[in-house]
Tab-separated table of C-alpha atoms in Angstrom:
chain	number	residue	atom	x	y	z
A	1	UNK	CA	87.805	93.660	63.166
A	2	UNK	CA	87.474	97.452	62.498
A	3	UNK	CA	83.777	97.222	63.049
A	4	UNK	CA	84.395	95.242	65.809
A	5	UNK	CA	86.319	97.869	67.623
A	6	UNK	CA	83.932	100.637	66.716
A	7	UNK	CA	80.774	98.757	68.276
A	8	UNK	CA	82.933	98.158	71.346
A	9	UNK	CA	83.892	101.993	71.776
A	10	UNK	CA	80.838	102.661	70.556
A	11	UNK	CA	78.756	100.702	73.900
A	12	UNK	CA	81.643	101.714	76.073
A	13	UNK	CA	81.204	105.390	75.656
A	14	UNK	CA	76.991	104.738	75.953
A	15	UNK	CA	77.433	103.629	78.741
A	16	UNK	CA	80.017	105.955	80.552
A	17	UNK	CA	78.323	108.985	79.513
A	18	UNK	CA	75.163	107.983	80.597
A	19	UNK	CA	74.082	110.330	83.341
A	20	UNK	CA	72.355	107.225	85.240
A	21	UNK	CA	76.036	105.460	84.946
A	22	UNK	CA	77.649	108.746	86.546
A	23	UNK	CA	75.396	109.464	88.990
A	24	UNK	CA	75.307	105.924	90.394
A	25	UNK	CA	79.022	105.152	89.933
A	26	UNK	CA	79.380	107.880	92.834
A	27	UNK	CA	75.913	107.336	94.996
A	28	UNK	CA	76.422	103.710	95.288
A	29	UNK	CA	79.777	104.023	97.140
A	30	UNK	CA	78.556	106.856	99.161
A	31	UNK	CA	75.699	105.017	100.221
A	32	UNK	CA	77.883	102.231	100.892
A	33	UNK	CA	80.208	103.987	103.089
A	34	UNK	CA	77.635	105.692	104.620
A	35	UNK	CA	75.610	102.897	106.097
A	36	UNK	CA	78.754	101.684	107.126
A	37	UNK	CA	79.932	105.018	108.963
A	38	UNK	CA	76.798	105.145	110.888
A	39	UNK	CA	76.773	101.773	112.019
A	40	UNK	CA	80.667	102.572	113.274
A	41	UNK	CA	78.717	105.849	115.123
A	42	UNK	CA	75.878	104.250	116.670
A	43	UNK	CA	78.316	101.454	117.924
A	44	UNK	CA	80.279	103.880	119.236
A	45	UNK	CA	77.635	105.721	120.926
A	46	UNK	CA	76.339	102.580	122.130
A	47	UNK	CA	79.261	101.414	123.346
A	48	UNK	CA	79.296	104.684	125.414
A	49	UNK	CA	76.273	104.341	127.491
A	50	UNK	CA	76.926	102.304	130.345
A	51	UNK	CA	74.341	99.942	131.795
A	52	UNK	CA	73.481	99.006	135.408
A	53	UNK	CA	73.380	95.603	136.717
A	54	UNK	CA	71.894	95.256	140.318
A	55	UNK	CA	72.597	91.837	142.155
A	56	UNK	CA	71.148	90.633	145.436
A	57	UNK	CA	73.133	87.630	146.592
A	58	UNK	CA	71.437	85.779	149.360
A	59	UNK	CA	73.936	83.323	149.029
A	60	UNK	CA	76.627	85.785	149.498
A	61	UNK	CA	79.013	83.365	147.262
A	62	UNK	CA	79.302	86.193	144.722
A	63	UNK	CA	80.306	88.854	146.419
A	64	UNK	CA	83.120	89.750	144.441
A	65	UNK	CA	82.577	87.307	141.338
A	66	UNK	CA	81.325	90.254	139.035
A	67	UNK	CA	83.519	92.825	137.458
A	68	UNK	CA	82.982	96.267	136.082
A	69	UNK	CA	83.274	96.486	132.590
A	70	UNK	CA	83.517	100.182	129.872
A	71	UNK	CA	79.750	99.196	129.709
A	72	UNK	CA	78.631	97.409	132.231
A	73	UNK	CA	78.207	98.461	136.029
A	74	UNK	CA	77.028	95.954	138.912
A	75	UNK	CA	75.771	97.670	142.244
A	76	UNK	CA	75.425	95.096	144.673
A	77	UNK	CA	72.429	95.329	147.429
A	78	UNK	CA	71.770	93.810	150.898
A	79	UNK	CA	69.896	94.455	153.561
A	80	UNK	CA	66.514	94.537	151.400
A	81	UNK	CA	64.187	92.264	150.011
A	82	UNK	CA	64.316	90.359	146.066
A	83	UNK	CA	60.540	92.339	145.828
A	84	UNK	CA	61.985	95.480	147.222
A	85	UNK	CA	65.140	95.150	145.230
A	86	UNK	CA	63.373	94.289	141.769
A	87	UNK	CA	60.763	97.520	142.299
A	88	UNK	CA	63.782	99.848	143.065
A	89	UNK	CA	65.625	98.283	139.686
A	90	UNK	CA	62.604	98.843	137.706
A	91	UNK	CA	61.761	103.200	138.947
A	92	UNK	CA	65.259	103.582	138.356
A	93	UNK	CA	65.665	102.305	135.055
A	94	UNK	CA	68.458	100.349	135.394
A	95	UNK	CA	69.312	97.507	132.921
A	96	UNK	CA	68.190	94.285	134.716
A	97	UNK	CA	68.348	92.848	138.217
A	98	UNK	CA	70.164	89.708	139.369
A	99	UNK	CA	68.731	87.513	141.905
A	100	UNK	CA	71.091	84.903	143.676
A	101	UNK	CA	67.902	83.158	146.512
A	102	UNK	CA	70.177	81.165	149.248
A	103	UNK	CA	69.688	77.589	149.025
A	104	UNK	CA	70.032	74.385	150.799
A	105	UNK	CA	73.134	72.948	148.619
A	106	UNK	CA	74.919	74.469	145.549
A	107	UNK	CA	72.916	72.316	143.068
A	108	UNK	CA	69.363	73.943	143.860
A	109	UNK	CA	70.623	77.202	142.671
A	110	UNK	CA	70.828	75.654	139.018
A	111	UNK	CA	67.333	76.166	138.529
A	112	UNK	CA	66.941	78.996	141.122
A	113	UNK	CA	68.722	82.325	140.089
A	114	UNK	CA	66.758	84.755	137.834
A	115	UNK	CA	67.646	87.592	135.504
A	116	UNK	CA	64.926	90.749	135.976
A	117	UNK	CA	64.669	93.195	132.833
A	118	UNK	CA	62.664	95.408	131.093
A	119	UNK	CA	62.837	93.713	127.296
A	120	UNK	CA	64.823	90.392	126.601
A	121	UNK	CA	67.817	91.078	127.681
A	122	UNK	CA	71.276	91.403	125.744
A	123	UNK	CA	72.846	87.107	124.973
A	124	UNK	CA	76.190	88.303	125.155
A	125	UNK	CA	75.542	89.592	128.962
A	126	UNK	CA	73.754	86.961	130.057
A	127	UNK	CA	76.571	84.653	128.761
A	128	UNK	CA	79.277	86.246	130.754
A	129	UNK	CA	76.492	86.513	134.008
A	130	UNK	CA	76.322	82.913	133.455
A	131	UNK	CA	79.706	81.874	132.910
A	132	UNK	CA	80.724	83.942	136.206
A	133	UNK	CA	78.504	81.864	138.383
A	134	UNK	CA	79.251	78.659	136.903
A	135	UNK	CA	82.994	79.491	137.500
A	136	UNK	CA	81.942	79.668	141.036
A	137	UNK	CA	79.208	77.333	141.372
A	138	UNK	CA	82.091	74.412	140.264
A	139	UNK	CA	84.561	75.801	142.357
A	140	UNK	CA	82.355	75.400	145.359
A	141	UNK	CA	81.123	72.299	144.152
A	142	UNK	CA	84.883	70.949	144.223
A	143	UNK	CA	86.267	72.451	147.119
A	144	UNK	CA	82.999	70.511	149.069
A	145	UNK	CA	84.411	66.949	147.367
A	146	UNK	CA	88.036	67.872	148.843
A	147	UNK	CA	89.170	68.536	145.499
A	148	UNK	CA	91.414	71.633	145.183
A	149	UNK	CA	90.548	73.584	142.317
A	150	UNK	CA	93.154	75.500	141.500
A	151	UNK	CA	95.004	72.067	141.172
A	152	UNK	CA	93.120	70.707	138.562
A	153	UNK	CA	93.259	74.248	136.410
A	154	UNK	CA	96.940	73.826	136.836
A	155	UNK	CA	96.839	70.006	135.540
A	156	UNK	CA	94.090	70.918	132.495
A	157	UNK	CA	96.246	71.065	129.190
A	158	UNK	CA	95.338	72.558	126.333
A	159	UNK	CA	95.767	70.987	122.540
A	160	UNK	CA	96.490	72.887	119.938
A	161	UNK	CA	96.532	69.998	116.835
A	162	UNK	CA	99.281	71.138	114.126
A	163	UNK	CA	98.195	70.714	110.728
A	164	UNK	CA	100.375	70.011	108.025
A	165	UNK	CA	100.187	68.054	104.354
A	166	UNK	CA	101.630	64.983	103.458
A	167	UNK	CA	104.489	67.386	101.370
A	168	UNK	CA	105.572	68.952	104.665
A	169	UNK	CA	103.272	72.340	104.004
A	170	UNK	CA	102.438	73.423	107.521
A	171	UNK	CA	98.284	74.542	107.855
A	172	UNK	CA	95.533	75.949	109.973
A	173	UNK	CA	92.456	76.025	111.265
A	174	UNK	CA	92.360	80.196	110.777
A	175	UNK	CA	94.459	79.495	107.632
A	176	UNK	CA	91.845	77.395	106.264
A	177	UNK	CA	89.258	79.844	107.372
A	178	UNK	CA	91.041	82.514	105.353
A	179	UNK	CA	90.765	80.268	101.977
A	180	UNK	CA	87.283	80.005	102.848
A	181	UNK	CA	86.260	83.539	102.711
A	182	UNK	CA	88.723	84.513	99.287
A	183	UNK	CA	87.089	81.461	97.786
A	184	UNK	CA	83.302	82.897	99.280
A	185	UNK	CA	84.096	86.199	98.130
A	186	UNK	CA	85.380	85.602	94.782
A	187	UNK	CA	82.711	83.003	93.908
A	188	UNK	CA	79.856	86.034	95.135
A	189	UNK	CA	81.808	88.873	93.195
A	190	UNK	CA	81.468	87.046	89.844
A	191	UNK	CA	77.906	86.053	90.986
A	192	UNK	CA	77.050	89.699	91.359
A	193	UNK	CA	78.699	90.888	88.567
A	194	UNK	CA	77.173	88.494	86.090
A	195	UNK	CA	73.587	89.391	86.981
A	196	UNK	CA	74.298	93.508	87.558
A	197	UNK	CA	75.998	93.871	83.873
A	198	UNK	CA	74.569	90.835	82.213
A	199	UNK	CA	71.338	92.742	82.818
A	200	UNK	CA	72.426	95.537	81.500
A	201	UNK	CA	73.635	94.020	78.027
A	202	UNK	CA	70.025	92.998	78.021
A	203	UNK	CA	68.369	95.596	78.373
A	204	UNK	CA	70.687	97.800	75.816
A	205	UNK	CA	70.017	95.045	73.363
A	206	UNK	CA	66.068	95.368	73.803
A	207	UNK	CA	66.359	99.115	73.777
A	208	UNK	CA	68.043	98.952	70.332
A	209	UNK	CA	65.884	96.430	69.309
A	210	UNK	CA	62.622	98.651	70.148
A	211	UNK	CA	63.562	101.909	69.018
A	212	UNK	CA	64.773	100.272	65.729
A	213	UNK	CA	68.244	101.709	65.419
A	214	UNK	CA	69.436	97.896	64.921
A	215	UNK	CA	68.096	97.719	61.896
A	216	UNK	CA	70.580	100.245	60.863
A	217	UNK	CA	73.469	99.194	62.359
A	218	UNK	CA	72.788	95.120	61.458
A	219	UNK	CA	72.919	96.382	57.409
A	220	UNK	CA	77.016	97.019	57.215
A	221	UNK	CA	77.451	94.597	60.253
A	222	UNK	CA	77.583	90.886	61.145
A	223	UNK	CA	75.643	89.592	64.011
A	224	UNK	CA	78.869	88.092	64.901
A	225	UNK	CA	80.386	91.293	65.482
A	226	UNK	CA	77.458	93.069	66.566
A	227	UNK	CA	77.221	90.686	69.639
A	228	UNK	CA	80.566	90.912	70.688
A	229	UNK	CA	80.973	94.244	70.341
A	230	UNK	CA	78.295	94.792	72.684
A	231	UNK	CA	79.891	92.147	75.184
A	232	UNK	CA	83.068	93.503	75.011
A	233	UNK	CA	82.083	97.546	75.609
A	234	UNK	CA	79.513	96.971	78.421
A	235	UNK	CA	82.262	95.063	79.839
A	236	UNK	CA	84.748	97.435	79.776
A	237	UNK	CA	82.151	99.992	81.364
A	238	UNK	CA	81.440	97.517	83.606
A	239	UNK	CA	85.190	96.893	84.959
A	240	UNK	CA	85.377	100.927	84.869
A	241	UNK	CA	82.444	101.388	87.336
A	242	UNK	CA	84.166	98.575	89.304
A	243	UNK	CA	87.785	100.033	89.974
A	244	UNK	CA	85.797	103.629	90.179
A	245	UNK	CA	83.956	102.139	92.968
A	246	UNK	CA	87.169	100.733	94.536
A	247	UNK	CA	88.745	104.137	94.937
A	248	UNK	CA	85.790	106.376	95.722
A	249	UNK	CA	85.049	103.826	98.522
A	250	UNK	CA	88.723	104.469	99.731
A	251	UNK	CA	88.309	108.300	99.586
A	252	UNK	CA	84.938	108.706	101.024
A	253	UNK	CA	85.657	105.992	103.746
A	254	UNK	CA	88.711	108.139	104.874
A	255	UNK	CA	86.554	111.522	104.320
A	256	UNK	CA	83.741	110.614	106.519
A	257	UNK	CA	85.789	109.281	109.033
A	258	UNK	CA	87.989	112.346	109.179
A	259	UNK	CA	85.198	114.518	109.272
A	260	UNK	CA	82.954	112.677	112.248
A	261	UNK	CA	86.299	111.474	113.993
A	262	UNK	CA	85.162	107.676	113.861
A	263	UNK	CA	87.928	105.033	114.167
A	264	UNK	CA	86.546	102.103	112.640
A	265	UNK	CA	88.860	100.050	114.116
A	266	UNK	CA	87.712	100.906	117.752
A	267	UNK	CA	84.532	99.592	117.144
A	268	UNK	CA	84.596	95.759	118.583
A	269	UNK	CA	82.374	92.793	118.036
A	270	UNK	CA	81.505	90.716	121.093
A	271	UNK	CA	84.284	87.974	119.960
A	272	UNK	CA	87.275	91.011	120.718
A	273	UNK	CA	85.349	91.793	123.565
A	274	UNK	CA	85.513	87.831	124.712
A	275	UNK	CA	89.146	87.312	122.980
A	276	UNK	CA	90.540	90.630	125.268
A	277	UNK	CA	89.068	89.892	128.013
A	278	UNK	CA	90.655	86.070	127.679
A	279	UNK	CA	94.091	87.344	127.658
A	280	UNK	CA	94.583	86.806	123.921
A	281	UNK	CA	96.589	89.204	122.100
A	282	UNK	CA	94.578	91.143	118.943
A	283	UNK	CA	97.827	91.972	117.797
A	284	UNK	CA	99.420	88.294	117.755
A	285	UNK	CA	96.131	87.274	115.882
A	286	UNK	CA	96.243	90.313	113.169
A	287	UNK	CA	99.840	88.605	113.126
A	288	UNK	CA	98.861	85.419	112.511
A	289	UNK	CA	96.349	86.422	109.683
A	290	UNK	CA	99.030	88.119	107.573
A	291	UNK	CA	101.293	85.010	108.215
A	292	UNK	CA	98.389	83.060	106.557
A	293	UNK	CA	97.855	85.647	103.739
A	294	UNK	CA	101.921	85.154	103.117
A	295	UNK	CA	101.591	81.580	102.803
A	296	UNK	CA	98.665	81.576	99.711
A	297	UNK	CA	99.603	80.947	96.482
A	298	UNK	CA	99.184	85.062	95.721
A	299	UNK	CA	100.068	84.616	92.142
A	300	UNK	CA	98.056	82.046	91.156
A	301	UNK	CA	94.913	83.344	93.098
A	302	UNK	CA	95.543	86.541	91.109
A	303	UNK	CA	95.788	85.517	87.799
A	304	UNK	CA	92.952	82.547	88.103
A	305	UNK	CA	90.811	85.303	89.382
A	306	UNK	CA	91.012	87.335	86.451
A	307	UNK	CA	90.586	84.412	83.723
A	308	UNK	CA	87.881	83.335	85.293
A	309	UNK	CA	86.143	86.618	86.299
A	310	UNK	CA	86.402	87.120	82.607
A	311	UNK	CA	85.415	83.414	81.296
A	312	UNK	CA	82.648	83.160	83.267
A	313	UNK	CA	81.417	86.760	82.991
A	314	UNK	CA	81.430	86.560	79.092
A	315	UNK	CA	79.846	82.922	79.058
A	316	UNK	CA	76.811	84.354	81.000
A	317	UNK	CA	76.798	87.753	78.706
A	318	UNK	CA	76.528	86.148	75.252
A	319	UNK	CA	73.845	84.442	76.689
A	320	UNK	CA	72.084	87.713	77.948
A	321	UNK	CA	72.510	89.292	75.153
A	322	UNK	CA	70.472	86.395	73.006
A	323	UNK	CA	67.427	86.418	75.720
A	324	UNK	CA	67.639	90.425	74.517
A	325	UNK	CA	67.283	89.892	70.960
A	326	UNK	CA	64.883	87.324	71.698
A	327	UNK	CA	61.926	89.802	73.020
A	328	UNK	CA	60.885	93.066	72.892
A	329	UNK	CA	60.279	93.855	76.349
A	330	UNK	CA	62.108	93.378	79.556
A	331	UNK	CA	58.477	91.448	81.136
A	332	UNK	CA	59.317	88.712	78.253
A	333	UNK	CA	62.341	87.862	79.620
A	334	UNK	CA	61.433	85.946	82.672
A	335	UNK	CA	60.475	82.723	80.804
A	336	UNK	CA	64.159	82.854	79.357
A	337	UNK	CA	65.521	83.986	82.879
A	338	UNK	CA	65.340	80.756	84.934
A	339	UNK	CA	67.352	78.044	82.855
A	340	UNK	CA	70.382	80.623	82.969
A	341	UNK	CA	70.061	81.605	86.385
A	342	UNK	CA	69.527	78.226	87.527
A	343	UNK	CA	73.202	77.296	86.544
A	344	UNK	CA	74.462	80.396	88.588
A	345	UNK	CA	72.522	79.974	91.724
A	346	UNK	CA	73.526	75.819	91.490
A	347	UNK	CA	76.835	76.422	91.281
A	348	UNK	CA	76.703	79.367	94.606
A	349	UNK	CA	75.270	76.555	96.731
A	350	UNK	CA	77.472	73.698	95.814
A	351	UNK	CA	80.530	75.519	96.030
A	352	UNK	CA	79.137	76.582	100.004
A	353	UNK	CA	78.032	73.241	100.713
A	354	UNK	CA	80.695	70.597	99.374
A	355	UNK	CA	83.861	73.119	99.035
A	356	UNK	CA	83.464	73.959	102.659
A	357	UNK	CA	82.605	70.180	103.641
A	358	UNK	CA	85.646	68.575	100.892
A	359	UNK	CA	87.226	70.957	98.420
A	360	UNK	CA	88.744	68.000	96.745
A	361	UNK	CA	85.962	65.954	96.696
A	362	UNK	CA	83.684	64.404	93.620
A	363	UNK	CA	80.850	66.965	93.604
A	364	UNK	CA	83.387	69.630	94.060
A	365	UNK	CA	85.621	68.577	91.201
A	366	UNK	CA	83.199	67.469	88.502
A	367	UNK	CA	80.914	71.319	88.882
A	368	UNK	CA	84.652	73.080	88.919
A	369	UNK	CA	84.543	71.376	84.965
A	370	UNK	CA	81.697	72.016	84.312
A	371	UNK	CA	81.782	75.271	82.769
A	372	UNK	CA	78.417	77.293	83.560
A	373	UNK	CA	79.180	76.347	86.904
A	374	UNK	CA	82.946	76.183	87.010
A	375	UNK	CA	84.027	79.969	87.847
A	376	UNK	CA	82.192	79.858	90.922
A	377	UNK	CA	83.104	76.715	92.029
A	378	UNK	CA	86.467	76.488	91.248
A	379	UNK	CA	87.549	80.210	92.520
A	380	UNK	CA	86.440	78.974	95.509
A	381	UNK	CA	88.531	75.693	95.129
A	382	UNK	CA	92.049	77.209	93.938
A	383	UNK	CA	92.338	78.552	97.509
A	384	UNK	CA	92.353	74.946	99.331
A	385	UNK	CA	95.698	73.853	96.585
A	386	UNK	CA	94.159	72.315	93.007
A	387	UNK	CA	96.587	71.169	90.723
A	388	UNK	CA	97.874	73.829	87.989
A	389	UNK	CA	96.820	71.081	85.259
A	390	UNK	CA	93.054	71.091	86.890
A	391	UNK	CA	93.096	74.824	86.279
A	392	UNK	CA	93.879	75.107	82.839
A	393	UNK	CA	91.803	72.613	81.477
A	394	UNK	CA	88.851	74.147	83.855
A	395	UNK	CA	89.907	77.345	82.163
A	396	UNK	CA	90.312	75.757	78.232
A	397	UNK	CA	86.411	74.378	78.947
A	398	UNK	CA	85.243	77.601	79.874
A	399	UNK	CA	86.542	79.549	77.066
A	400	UNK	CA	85.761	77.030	74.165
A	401	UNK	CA	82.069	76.985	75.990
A	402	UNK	CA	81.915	80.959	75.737
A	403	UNK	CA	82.792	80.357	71.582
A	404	UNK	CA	80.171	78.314	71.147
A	405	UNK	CA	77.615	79.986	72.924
A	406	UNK	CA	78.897	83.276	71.054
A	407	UNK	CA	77.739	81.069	67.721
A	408	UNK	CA	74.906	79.634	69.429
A	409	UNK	CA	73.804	83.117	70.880
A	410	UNK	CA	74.286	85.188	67.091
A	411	UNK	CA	71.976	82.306	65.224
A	412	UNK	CA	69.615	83.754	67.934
A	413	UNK	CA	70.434	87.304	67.528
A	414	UNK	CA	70.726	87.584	63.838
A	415	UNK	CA	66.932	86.706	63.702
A	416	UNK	CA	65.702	87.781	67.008
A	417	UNK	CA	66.608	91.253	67.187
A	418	UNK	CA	64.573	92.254	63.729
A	419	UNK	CA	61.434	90.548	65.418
A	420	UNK	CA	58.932	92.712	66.239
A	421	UNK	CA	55.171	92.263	67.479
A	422	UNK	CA	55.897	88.507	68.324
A	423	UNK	CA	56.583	86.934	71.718
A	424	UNK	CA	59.400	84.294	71.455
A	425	UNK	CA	59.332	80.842	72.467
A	426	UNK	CA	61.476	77.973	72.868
A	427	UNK	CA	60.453	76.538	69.641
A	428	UNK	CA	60.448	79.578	67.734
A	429	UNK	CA	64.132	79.560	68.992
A	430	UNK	CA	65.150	76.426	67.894
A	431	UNK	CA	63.898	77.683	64.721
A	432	UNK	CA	65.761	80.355	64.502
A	433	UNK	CA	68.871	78.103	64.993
A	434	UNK	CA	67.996	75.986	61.579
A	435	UNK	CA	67.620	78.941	59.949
């Protein structure tokens, strides 16, 4: 155990005095924040310039059917042709030019309006062009069968479905939404994780292994030890460039947008835009979302996070760590590569595609057992309710699994990392294991 500790400290403070650790533990959150501060500045500034619609209505049934938006202007001509009108758009720059031809009957203008521009112009204005004639267009259309309008908008009711389990739990549609994207985003974080520092316990093992300090160390030390001990410290390192990343993001987000007076929260996507413009209340939705945070099972997210964050992270590491000792270059590795990423990228794609479809469903249960593909799967399960008993024997798996892959991965190491000059195969590995 004393050895044990020393390895660990020993690849924790490797790694954490390396200068390429320091250097990228603060450029990779400034570059973070950065690309996210100037896409917050060139919304802003594009949210700034204000573009110019021109609209000739022959029709003259839109007269007053377009309003002025922060962004967008309409200028309304008469008295001058659609030619005339579209050459005068075009020499004086302006955004596009709408052309509403007079027709026979209302339905012939389906087909008959048309949208001039200088590129393709932007969806999210054509929409609301489109949905302000159709408005119209219907209204007309109704008013001509004697129907009054406003009548039927008054009649029109809305349903809003309540959702609730069969114990009385009340849900939702943004609640389950919400579950979605903690299940999404824990599932991707462990993802990510595994390949950034499983990576990196492979290539200190192949460093070691080439420059022949190993054979040093592997005299007073069991491969048993050896193995974990470099588990353990790059994961500590690891979990230390992870928090440091946390708070730097914090301080250079609030820096940058101190500095270049940027409100990040004034800068709104086209479904705020819609949502405001609707009526709908930002604030009673930002109300609604914390009412659906409330309502998770905080603790148990929390705690299943971490065991499985760790679980997983350490299956996939001991496993790293024997591809390492395996070869003696990083090229070498790619044969070994696939069958571990395989599990990994399975286990991203069927937690998408059947935890979003049925969270409680066969596919969905069986990979959250399985346990090269269960801390994916299952973080993004716990959200949608699983039963505590599920959990621990998901978890139990897991970390008997990671004990006998530590075995299974040392049998490799103990051999693999004093062979030199040979490339490794799968039967030279199962080899190895008889030894």
């Amino acid at each position: 155990m004393n050895h044990l500790l020393l390895i660990l400290k020993r690849e924790y403070l490797n790694k954490v005095r390396n200068k390429s650790f320091i250097i990228m533990t603060f450029l990779s959150p400034l570059i973070l924040v950065g690309i996210f501060t100037l896409v917050a500045y060139l919304s802003n500034v594009n949210s700034d310039s204000v573009r110019t619609i021109t609209i000739l209505d022959e029709s003259q049934l839109f007269v007053d059917q377009f309003e002025d938006t922060n962004s967008i202007h309409y200028k309304a001509l008469s008295d001058i042709s659609a030619e005339e009108a579209k050459k005068l758009s075009q020499e004086s720059e302006y955004y596009g030019f709408l052309y509403i031809p007079k027709t026979q009957t209302i339905d012939e203008l389906a087909n008959k309006i048309t949208f001039y521009s200088e590129d393709s112009p932007s969806l999210t204005i054509m929409d609301d062009i489109q949905d302000a004639i159709e408005e119209k267009v219907n209204t007309e259309k109704l008013q001509e069968a004697g129907i009054d309008s406003k009548k039927i908008e008054e009649l029109r009711i809305k349903i809003n479905t309540n959702l609730e389990t069969y114990a009385g739990q009340e849900t939702s549609k943004l609640g389950s939404g919400l579950k979605l994207i903690f299940g999404g985003a824990a599932g991707y974080l462990l993802f990510m994780f595994i390949i950034i520092y499983g990576n990196m316990i492979m290539r200190s093992v192949i460093e070691e292994k080439t420059s022949r300090i190993i054979e040093v160390i592997i005299s007073s030390v069991k491969p048993m030890k050896l193995l974990l001990g470099k588990i353990f410290g790059t994961t500590l390192a690891g979990i230390t460039q992870f928090v440091a990343w946390m708070l730097l993001i914090g301080v250079f987000s609030f820096v940058l947008t101190s500095v270049l007076g940027i409100d990040p929260s004034a800068v709104q996507t086209p479904q705020q835009q819609m949502l405001e413009a609707n009526g709908s209340g930002v604030e009673q939705i930002a109300m609604e979302v914390i009412h659906e945070i409330n309502s998770l099972p905080i603790a148990n997210l929390i705690i299943m996070f971490i065991l499985f964050f760790i679980g997983g992270y350490l299956l996939y590491a001991s496993l790293y760590a024997a591809i390492g000792a395996a070869v003696d270059s990083e090229t070498d590795t790619q044969q070994f590569m696939m069958p571990i990423l395989m599990p990994l990228i399975l286990a991203v794609y069927v937690g998408f595609f059947t935890v979003i479809d049925n969270p409680h469903g066969t596919v969905s249960q069986v990979f959250s057992f399985i346990p090269f593909t269960s801390p994916v799967v299952m973080l993004m399960r716990i959200p949608f309710g699983v039963p505590i008993w599920q959990q621990i024997v998901s978890v139990v798996i897991l970390f008997a699994t990671f004990m006998g892959t530590v075995w299974f991965a040392s049998k490799i190491y103990r051999v693999g990392i004093l062979m030199y000059g040979k490339k490794a195969s799968y039967k030279e590995i199962i080899k190895w294991l008889k030894y």
